[in-house]
mmCIF file of C-alpha atoms in Angstrom:
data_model
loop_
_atom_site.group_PDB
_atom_site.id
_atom_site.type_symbol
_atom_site.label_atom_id
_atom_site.label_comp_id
_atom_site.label_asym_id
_atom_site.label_seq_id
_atom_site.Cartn_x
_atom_site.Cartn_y
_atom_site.Cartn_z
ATOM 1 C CA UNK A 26 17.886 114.059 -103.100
ATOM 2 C CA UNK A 27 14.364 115.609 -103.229
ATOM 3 C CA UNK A 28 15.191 117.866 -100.854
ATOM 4 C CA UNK A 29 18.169 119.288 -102.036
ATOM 5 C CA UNK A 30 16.416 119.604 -105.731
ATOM 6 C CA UNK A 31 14.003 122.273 -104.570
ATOM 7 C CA UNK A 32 16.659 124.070 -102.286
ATOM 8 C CA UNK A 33 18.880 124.230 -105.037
ATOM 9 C CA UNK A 34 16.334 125.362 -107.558
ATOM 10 C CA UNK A 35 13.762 127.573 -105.499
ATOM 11 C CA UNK A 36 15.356 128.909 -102.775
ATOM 12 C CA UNK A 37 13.692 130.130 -99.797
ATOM 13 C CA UNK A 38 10.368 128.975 -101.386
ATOM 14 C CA UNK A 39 11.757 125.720 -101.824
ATOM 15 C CA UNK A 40 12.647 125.413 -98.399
ATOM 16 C CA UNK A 41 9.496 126.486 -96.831
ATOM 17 C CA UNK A 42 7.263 124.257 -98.628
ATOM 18 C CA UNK A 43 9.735 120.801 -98.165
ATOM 19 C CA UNK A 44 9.019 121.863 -94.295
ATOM 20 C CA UNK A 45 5.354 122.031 -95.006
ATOM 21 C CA UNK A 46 5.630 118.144 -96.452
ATOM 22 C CA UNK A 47 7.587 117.520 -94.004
ATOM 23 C CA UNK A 48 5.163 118.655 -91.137
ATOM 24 C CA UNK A 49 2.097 117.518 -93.370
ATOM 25 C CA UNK A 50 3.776 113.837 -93.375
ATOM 26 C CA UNK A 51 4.268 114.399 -89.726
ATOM 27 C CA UNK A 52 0.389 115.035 -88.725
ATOM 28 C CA UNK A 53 -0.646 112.640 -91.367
ATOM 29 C CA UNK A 54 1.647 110.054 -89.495
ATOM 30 C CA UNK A 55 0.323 110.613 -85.850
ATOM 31 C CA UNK A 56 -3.535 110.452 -87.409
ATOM 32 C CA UNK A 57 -3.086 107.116 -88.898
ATOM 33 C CA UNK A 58 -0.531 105.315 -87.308
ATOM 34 C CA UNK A 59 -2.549 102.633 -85.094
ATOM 35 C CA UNK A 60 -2.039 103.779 -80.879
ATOM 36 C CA UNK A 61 -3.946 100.271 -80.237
ATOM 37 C CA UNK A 62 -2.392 96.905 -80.130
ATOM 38 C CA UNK A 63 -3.276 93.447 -81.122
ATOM 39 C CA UNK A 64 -1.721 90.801 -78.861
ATOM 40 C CA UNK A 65 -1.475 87.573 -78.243
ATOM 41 C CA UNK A 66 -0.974 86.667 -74.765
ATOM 42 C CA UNK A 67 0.311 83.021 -73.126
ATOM 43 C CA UNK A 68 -1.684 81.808 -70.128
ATOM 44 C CA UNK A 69 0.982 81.328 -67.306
ATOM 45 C CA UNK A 70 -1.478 80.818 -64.342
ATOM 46 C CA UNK A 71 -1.258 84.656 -63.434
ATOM 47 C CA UNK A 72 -3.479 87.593 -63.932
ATOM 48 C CA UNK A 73 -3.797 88.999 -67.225
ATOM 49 C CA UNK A 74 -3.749 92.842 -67.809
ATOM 50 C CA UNK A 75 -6.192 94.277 -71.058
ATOM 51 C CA UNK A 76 -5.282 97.908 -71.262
ATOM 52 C CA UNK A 77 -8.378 99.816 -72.083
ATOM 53 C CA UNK A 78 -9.411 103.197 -73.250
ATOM 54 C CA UNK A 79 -13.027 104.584 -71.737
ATOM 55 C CA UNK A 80 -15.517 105.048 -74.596
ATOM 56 C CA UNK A 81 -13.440 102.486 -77.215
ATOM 57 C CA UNK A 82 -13.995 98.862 -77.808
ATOM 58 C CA UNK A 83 -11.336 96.046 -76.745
ATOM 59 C CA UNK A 84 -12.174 92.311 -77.809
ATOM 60 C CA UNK A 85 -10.307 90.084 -75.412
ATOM 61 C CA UNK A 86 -10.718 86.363 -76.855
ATOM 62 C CA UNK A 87 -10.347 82.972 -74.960
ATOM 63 C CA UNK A 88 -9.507 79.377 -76.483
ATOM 64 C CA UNK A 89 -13.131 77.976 -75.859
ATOM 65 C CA UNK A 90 -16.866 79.529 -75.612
ATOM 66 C CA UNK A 91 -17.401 81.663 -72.841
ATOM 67 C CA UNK A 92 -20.395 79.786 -70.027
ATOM 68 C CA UNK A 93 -20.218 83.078 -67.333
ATOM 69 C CA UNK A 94 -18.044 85.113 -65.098
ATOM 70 C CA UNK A 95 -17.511 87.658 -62.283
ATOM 71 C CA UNK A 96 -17.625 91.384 -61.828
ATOM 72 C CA UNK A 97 -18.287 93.638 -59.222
ATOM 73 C CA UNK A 98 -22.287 95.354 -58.985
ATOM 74 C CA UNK A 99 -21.071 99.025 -59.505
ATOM 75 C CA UNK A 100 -18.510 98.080 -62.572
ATOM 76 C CA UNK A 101 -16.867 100.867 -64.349
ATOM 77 C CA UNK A 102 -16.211 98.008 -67.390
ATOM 78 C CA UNK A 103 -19.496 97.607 -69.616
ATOM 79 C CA UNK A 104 -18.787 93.983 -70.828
ATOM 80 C CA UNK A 105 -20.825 92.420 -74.054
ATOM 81 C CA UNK A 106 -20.145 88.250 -74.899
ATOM 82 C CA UNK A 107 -20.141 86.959 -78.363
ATOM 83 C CA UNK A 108 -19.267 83.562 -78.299
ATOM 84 C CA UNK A 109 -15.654 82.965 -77.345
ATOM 85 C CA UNK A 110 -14.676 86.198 -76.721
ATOM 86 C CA UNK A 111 -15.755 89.533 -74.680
ATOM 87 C CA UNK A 112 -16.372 92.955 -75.891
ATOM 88 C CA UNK A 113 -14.794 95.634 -73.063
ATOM 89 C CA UNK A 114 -15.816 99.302 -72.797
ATOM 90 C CA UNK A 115 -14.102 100.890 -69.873
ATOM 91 C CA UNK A 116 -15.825 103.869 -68.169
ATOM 92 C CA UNK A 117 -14.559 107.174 -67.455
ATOM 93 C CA UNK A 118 -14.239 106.274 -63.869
ATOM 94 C CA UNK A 119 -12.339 103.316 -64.215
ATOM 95 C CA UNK A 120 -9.775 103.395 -61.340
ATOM 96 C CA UNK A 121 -5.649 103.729 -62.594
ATOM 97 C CA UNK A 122 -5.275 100.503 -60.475
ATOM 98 C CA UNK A 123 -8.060 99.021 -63.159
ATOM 99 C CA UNK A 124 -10.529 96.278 -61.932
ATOM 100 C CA UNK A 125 -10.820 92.863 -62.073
ATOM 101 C CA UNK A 126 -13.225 89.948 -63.624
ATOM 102 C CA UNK A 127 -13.424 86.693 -63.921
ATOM 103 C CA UNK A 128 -14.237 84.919 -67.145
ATOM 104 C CA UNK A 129 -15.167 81.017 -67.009
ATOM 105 C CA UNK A 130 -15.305 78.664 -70.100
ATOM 106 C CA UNK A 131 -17.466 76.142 -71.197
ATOM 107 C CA UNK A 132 -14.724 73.559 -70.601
ATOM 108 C CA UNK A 133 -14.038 74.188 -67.020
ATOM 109 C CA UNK A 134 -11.090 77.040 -67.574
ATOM 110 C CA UNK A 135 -11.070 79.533 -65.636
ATOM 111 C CA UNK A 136 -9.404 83.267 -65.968
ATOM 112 C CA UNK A 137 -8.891 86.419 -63.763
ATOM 113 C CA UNK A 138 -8.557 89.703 -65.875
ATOM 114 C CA UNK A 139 -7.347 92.895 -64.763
ATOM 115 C CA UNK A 140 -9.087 95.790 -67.215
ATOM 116 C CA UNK A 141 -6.583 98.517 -67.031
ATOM 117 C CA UNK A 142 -6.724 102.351 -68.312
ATOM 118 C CA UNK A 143 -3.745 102.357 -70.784
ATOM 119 C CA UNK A 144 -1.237 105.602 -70.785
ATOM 120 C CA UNK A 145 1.934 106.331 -72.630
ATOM 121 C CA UNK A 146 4.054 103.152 -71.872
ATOM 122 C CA UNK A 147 1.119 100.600 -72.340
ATOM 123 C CA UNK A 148 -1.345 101.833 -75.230
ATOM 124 C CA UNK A 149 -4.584 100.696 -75.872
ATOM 125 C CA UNK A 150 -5.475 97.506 -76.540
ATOM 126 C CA UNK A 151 -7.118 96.574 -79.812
ATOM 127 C CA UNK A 152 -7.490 92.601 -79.452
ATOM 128 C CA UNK A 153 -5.976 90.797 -77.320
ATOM 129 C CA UNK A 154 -5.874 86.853 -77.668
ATOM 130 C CA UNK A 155 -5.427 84.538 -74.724
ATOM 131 C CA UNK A 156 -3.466 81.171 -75.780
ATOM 132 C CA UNK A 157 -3.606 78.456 -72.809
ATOM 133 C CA UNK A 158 -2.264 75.250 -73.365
ATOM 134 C CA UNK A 159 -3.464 73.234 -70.544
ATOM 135 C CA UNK A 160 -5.688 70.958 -70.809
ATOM 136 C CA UNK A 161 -9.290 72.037 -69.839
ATOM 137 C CA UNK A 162 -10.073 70.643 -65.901
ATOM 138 C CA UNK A 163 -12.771 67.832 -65.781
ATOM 139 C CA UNK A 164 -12.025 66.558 -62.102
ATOM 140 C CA UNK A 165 -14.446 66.693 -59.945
ATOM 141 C CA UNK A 166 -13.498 67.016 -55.604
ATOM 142 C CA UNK A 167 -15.223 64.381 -54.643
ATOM 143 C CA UNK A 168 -17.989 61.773 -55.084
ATOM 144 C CA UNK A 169 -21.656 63.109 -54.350
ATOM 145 C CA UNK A 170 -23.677 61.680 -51.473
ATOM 146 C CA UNK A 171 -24.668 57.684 -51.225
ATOM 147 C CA UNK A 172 -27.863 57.296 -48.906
ATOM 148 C CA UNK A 173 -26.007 56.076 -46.150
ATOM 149 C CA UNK A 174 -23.823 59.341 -46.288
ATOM 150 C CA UNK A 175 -26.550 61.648 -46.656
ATOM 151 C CA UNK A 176 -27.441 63.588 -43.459
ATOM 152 C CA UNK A 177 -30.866 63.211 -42.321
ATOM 153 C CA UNK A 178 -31.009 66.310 -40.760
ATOM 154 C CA UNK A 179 -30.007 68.535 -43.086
ATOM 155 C CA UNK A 180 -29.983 69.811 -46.345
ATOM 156 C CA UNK A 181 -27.230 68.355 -48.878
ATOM 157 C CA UNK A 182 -25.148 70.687 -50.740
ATOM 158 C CA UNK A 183 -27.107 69.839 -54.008
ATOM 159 C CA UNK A 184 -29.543 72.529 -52.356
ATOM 160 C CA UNK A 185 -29.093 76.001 -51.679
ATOM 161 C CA UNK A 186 -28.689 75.881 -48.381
ATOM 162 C CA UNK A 187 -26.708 72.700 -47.742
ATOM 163 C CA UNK A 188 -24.259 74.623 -50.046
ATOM 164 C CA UNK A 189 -24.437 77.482 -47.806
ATOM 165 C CA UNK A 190 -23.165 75.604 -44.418
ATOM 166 C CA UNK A 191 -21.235 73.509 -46.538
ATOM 167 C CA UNK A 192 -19.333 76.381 -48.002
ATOM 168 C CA UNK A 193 -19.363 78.215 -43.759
ATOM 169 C CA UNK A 194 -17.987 74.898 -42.619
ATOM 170 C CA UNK A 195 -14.959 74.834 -45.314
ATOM 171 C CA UNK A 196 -14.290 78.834 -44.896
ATOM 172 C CA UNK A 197 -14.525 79.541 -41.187
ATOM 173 C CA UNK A 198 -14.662 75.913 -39.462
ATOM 174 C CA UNK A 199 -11.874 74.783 -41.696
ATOM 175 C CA UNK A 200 -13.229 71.488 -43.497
ATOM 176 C CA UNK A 201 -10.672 70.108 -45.536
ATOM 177 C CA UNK A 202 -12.392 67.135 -47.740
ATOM 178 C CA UNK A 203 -13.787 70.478 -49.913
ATOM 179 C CA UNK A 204 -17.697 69.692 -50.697
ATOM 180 C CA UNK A 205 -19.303 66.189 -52.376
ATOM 181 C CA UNK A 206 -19.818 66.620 -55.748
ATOM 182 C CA UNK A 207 -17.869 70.243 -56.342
ATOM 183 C CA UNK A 208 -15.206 71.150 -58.103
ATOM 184 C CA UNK A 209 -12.958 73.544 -55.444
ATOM 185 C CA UNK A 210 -10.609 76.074 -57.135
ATOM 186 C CA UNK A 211 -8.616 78.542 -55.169
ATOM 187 C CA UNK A 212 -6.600 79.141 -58.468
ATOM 188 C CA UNK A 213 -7.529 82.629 -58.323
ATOM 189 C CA UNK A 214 -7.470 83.242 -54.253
ATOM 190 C CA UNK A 215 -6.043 86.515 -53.593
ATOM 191 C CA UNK A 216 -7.067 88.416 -56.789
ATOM 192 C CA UNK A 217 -8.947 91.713 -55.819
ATOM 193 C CA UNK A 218 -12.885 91.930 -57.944
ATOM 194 C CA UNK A 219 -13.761 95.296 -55.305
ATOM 195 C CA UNK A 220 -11.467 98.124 -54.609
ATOM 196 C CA UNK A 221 -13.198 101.476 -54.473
ATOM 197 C CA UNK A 222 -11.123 102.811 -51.175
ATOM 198 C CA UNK A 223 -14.259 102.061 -48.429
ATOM 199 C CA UNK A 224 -14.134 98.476 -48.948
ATOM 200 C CA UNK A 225 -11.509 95.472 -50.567
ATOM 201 C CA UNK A 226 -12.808 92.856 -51.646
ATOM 202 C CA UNK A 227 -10.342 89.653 -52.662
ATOM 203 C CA UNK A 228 -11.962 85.958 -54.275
ATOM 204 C CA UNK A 229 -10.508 83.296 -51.503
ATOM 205 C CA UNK A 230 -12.296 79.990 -53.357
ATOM 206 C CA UNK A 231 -14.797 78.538 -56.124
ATOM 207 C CA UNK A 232 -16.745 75.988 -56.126
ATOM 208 C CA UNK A 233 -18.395 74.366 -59.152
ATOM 209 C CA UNK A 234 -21.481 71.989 -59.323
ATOM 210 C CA UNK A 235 -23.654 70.734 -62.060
ATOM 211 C CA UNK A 236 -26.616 72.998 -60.635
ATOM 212 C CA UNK A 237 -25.310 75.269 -58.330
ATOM 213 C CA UNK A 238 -21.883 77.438 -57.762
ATOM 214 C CA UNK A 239 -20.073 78.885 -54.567
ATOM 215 C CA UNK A 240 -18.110 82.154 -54.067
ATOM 216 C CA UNK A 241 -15.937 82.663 -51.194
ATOM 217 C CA UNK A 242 -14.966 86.491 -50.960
ATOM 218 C CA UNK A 243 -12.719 87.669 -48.510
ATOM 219 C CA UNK A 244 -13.642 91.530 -47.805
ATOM 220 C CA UNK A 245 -11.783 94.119 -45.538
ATOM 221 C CA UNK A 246 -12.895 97.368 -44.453
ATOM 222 C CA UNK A 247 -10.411 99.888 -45.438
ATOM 223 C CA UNK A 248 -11.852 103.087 -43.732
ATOM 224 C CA UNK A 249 -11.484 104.369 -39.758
ATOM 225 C CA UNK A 250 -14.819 104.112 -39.309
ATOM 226 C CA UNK A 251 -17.324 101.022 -39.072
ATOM 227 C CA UNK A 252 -19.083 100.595 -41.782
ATOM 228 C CA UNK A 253 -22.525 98.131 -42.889
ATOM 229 C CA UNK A 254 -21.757 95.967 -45.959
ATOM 230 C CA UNK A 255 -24.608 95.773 -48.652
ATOM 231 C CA UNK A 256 -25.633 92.361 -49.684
ATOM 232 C CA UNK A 257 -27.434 93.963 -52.978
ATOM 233 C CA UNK A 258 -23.002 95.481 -53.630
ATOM 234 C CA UNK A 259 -22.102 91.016 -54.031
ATOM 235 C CA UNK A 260 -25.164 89.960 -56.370
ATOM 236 C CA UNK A 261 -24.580 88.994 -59.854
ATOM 237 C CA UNK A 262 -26.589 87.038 -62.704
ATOM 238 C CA UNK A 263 -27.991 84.415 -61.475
ATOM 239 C CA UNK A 264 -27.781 85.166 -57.816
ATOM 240 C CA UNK A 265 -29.492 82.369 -55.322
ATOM 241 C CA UNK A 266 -28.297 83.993 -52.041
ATOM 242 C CA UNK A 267 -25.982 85.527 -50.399
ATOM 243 C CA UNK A 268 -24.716 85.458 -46.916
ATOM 244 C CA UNK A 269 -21.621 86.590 -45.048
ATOM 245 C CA UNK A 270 -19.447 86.143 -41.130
ATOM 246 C CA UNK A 271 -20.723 89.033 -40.245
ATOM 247 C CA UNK A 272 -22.165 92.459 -41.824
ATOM 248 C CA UNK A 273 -21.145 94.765 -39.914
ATOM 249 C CA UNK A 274 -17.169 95.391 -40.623
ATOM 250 C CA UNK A 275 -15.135 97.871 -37.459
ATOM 251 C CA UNK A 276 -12.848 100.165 -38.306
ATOM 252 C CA UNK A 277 -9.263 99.580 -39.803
ATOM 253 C CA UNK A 278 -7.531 98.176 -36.811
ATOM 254 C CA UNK A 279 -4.983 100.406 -34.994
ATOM 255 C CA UNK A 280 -4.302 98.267 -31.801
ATOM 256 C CA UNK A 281 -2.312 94.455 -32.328
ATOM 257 C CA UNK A 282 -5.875 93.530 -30.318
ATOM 258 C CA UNK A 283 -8.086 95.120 -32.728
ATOM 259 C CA UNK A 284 -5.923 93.231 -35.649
ATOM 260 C CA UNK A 285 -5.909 89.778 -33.467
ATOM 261 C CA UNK A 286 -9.794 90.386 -33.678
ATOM 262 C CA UNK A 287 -10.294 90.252 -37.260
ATOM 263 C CA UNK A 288 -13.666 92.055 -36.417
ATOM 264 C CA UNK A 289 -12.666 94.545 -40.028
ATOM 265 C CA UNK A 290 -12.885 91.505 -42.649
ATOM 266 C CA UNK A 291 -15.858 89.261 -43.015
ATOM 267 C CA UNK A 292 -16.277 86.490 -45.352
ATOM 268 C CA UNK A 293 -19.273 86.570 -48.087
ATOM 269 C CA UNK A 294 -20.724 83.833 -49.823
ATOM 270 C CA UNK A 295 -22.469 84.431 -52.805
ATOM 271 C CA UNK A 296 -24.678 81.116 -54.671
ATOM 272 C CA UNK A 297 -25.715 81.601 -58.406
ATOM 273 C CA UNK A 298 -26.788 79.197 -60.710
ATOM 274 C CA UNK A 299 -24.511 77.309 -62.950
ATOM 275 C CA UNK A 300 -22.655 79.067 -65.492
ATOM 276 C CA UNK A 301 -22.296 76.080 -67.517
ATOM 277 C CA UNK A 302 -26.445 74.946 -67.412
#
C-alpha cells in the first residue's frame, strides 16, 4: 500500500527511492541478522560436531564441571575452560575435515568433539549445549591388588610403570581382565585426535585411576616413505610418560605382506595424571 502511494504520487522519484528502502532494508538485514546458532544438542553415544569460525568464540557447554581432556600437541583449536563449559577459537589452519578432542567431566562422562570450520549449509556456531541423560559412570573394572595378588617382582599399576606393562599387556598381548583398580573405556575407540596427512592417529582405549590415567592411541603412517614418530607430538598436561610398539613407522604398505606386517601402525601409550585429582 506504501508502495503504490509514492508511485502513484511521485513518479519516477517515487520509485527510485522505495528501491533505495528496499535495498537499505536489504543490507540492514544481512548486517544484523545472526549467521551463528545456538543449539542444543542430545548425547546419543556418537561424536558431536561444533561448527566453528577461526578468530570467533564458540561456548560448547556440558551437563557437569569439566576435570580435563584431550587434544593433539600442534592444535589448530585454542581451547579456554570456565567451569562447565569450554571456550573454542578455531585457527586459520583448521583442516575442512575439523579435529577432534576429548572433554572428560568431573562425574566420570566422557565426550569426543569434532571442531569443524562451518560453510554455507552449517553456519557458525554460537553456543552449543550438550544434554546427556545417562547417568554419570561410577564402576570401577576391577578390585585393586590384595597382598597375596600383588607381584613381587614388579611394579603394580598404581605406579607409572606397572601401568605401562599393564596397559602393553592389554594392547598388544591381549589381556582381557582390563587393569585392577581402572576404569577401561573404549567408548570412544576409533575416533581420530591426529590427522595432518603424514600421520593418523585414532584413541583405541582409556583407562581411569584415582592417581594415574592410560591412553591407548592407535597411529598409522599415511605417507610412502618411513617416517620417525615424535614422542614430544603425544604429550599433554600432565604428561608422566609416554611410550609406544615401535617408533619407527614403514611406509604405507603396497604388498598384502607389507599389510600382513603391520610394521606402518604402532601403538602409543601416553600416562598423565588424573584429571579428576
Amino acid at each position: 500500500m506504501v508502495l503504490k502511494t509514492v508511485f502513484k504520487h511521485s513518479g519516477s522519484a517515487g520509485v527510485l527511492r522505495a528501491l533505495r528502502h528496499l535495498a537499505l532494508a536489504a543490507c540492514l538485514c544481512l548486517v544484523f541478522c545472526d549467521t551463528a546458532a545456538a543449539r542444543d544438542v542430545r548425547y546419543s553415544g556418537s561424536e558431536q560436531t561444533v561448527y566453528v569460525k577461526p578468530g570467533e568464540p564458540t561456548q560448547v557447554s556440558f551437563p557437569s564441571g569439566i576435570e580435563g581432556g584431550f587434544r593433539r600437541r600442534n592444535s589448530a583449536v585454542k581451547i579456554e575452560r570456565q567451569d562447565n563449559h569450554l571456550i573454542v577459537f578455531a585457527q586459520p589452519e583448521l583442516s575442512p575435515e575439523g579435529e577432534a578432542i576429548i572433554v572428560h567431566l568431573d562425574d566420570k562422562r566422557t565426550y569426543s568433539i569434532r571442531v569443524t570450520p562451518a560453510d554455507d549449509v552449517n553456519v557458525r556456531d554460537d553456543r552449543v549445549k550438550i544434554i546427556d541423560d545417562r547417568v554419570p559412570e561410577v564402576d570401577v573394572e576391577g578390585p585393586t591388588y590384595t597382598d597375596s595378588e600383588k607381584p613381587s617382582k614388579f611394579a603394580p599399576p598404581t605406579v607409572v610403570s606397572g601401568l605401562m606393562r599393564e596397559m602393553i599387556l592389554v594392547a598388544e598381548f591381549g589381556k582381557k581382565k582390563g587393569i585392577p583398580g581402572y576404569r577401561r573405556s573404549n567408548r570412544y575407540s576409533g575416533e581420530t585426535v591426529m590427522h595432518d596427512g603424514a600421520i593418523s592417529a585414532k584413541v583405541d582405549e582409556i583407562f581411569m585411576g584415582t592417581d594415574l590415567w592410560g591412553y591407548v592411541i592407535d597411529v598409522e603412517n599415511l605417507l610412502n616413505t618411513s617416517q620417525r614418530l615424535n614422542p614430544a607430538t603425544f604429550r599433554l598436561d600432565g604428561t608422566r610418560a609416554v611410550s609406544a610398539e615401535r617408533w619407527e613407522l614403514a611406509p604405507r604398505p603396497l604388498t598384502a605382506e607389507q599389510q600382513i606386517s603391520n610394521q606402518h601402525r604402532s601403538k602409543i601409550y601416553v600416562i598423565t595424571r588424573s584429571k579428576r585429582r
